[in-house]
mmCIF file with all atom_site columns, C-alpha atoms in Angstrom:
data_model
loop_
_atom_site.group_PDB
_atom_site.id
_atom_site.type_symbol
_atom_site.label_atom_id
_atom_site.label_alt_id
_atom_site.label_comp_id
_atom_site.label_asym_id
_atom_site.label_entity_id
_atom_site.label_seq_id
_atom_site.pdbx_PDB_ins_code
_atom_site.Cartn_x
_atom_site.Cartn_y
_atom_site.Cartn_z
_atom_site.occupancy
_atom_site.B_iso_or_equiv
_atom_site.pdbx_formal_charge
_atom_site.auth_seq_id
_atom_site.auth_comp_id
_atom_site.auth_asym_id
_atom_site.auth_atom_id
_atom_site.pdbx_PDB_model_num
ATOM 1  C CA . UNK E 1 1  ? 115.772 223.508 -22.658 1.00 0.00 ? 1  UNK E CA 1
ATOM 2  C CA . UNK E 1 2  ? 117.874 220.370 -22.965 1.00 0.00 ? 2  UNK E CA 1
ATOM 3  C CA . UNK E 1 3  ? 118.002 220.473 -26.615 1.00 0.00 ? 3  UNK E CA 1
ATOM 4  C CA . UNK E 1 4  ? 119.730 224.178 -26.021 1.00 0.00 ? 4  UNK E CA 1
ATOM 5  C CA . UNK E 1 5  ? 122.008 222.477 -23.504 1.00 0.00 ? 5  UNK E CA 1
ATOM 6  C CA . UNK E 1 6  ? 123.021 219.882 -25.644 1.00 0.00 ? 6  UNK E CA 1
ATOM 7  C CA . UNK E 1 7  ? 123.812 222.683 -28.319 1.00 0.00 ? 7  UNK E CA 1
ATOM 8  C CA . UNK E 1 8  ? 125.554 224.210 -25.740 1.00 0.00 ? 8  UNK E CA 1
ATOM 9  C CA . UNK E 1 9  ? 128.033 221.810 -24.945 1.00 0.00 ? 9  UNK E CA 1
ATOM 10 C CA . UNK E 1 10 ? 128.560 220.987 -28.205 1.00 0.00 ? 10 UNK E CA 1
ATOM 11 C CA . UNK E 1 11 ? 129.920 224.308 -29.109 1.00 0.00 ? 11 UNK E CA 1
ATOM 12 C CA . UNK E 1 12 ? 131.827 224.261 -26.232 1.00 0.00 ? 12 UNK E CA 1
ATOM 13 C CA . UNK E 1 13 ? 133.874 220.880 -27.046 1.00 0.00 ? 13 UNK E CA 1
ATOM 14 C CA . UNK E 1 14 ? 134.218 222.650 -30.952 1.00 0.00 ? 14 UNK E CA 1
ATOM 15 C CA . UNK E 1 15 ? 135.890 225.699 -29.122 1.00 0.00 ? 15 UNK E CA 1
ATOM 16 C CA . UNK E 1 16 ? 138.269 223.441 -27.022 1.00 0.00 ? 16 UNK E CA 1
ATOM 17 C CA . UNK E 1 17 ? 139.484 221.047 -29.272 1.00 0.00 ? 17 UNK E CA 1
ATOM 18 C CA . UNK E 1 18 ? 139.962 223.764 -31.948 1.00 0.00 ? 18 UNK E CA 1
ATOM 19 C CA . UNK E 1 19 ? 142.369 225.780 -28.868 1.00 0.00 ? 19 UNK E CA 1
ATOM 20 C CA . UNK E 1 20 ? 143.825 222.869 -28.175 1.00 0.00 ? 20 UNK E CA 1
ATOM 21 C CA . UNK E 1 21 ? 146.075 223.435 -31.221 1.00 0.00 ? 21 UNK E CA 1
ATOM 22 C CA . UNK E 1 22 ? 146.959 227.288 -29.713 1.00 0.00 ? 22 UNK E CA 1
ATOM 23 C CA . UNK E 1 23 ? 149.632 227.297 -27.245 1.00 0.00 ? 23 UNK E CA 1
ATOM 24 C CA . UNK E 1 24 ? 148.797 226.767 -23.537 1.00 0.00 ? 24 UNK E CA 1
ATOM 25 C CA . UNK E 1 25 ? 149.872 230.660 -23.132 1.00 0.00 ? 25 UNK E CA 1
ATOM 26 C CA . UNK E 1 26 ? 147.861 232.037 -25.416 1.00 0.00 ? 26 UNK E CA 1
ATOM 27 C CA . UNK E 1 27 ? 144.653 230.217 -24.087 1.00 0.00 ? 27 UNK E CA 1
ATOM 28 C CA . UNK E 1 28 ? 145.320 231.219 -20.621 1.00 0.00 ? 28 UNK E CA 1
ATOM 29 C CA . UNK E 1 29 ? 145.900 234.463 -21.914 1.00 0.00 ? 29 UNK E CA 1
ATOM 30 C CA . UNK E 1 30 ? 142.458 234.462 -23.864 1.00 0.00 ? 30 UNK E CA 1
ATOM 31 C CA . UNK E 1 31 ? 140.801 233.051 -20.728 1.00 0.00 ? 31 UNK E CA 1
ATOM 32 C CA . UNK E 1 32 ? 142.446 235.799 -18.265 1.00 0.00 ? 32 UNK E CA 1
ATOM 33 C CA . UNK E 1 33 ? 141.326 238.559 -20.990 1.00 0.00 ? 33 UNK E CA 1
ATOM 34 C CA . UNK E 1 34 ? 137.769 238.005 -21.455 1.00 0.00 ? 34 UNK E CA 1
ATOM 35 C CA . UNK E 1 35 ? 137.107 237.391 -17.930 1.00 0.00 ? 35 UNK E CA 1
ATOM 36 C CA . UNK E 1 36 ? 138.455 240.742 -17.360 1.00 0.00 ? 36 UNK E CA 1
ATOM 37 C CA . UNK E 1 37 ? 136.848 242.736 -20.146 1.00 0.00 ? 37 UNK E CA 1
ATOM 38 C CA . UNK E 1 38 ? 133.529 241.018 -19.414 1.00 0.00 ? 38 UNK E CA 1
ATOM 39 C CA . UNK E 1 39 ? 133.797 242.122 -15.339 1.00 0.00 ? 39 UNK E CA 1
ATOM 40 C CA . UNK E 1 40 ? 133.709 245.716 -17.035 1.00 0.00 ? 40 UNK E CA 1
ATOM 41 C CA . UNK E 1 41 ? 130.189 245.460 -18.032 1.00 0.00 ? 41 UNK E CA 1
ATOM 42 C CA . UNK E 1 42 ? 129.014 243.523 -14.779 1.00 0.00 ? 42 UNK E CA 1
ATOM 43 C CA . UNK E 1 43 ? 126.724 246.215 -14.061 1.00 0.00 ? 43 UNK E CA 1
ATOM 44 C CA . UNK E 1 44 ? 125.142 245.952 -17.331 1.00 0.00 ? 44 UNK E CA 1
ATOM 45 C CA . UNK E 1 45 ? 124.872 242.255 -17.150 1.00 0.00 ? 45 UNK E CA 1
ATOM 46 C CA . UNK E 1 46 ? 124.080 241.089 -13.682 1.00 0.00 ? 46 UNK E CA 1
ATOM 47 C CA . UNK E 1 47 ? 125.788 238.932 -11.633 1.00 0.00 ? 47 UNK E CA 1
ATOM 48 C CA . UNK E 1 48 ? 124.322 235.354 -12.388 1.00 0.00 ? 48 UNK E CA 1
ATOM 49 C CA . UNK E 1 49 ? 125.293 236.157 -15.829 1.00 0.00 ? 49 UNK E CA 1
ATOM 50 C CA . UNK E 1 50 ? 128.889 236.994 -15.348 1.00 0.00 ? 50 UNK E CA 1
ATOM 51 C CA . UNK E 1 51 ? 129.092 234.446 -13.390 1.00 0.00 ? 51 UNK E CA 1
ATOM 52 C CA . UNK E 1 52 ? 127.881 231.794 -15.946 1.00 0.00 ? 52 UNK E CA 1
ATOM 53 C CA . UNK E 1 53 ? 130.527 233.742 -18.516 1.00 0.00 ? 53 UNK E CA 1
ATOM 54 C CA . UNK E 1 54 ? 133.129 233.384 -16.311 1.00 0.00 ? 54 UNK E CA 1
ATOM 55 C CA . UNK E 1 55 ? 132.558 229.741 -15.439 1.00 0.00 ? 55 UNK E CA 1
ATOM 56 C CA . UNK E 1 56 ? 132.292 228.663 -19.003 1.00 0.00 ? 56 UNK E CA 1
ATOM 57 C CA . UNK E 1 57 ? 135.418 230.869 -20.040 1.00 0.00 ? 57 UNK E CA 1
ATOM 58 C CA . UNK E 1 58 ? 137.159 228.704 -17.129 1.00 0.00 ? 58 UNK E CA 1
ATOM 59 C CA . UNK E 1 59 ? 135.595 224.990 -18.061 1.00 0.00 ? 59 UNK E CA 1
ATOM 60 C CA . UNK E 1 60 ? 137.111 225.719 -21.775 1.00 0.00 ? 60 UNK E CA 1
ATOM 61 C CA . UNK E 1 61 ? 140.195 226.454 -20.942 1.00 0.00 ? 61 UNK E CA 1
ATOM 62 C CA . UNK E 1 62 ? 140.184 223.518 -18.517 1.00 0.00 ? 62 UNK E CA 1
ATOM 63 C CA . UNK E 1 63 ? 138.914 221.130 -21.423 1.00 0.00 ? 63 UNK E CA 1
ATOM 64 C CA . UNK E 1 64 ? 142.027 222.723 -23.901 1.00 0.00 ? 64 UNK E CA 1
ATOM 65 C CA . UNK E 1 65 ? 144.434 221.593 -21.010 1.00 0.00 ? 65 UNK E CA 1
ATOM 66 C CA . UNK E 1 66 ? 142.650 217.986 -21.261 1.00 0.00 ? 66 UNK E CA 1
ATOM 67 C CA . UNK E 1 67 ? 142.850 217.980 -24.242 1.00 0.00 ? 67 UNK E CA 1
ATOM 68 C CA . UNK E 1 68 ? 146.039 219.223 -25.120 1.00 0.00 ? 68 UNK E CA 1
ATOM 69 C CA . UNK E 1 69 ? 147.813 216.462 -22.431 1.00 0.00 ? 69 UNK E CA 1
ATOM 70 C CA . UNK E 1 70 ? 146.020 213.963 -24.103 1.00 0.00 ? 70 UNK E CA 1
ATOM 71 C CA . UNK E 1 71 ? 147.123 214.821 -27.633 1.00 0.00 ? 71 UNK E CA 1
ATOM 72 C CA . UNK E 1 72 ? 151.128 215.040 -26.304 1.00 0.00 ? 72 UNK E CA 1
ATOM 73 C CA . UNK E 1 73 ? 149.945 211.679 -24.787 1.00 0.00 ? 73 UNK E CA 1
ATOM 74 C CA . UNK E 1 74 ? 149.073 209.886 -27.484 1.00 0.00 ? 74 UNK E CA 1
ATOM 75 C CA . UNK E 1 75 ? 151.792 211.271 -29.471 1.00 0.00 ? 75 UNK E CA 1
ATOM 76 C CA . UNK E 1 76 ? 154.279 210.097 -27.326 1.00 0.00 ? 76 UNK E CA 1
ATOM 77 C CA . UNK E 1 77 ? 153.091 207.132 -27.189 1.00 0.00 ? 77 UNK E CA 1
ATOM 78 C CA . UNK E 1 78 ? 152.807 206.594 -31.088 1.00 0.00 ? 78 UNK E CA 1
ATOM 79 C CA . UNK E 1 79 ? 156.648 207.978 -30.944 1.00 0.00 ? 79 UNK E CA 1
ATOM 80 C CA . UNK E 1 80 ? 157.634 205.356 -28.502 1.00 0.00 ? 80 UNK E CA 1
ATOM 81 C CA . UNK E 1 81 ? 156.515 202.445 -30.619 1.00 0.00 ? 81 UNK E CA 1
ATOM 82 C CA . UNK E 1 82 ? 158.805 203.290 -33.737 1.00 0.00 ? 82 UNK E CA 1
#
């Protein structure tokens, strides 16, 4: 079970840094759409499941923010020094 987790949240930090080079927008927008389309099939799912989906959807797009403040971060600071 850990070994799973592990793999886990290693795709999950592939997924956010690679949407940290979307725009903000877009990710929010990707976040906001497959929480909704998933809701659809709630029934079909069950509840601890959507909720898992739904939580993860939400922890990657909080880990693009992160991420993406941190890149304009360091670049501004690399920017600064010249």
């Amino acid at each position: 079970m850990l070994h799973l987790e592990g793999a886990h949240y290693a795709l999950h930090d592939i997924v956010a840094l690679m949407l940290a080079k979307t725009p903000a927008d877009d990710v929010e927008t990707m976040a906001v759409t497959l929480a909704d389309q998933v809701s659809v099939h709630a029934d079909r799912i069950g509840e601890i499941r959507l909720a898992g989906y739904t939580e993860e959807i939400k922890s990657v797009a909080d880990e693009v923010r992160h991420s993406q403040s941190v890149a304009r971060g360091l670049f501004h600071r690399l920017t600064r020094s010249r």
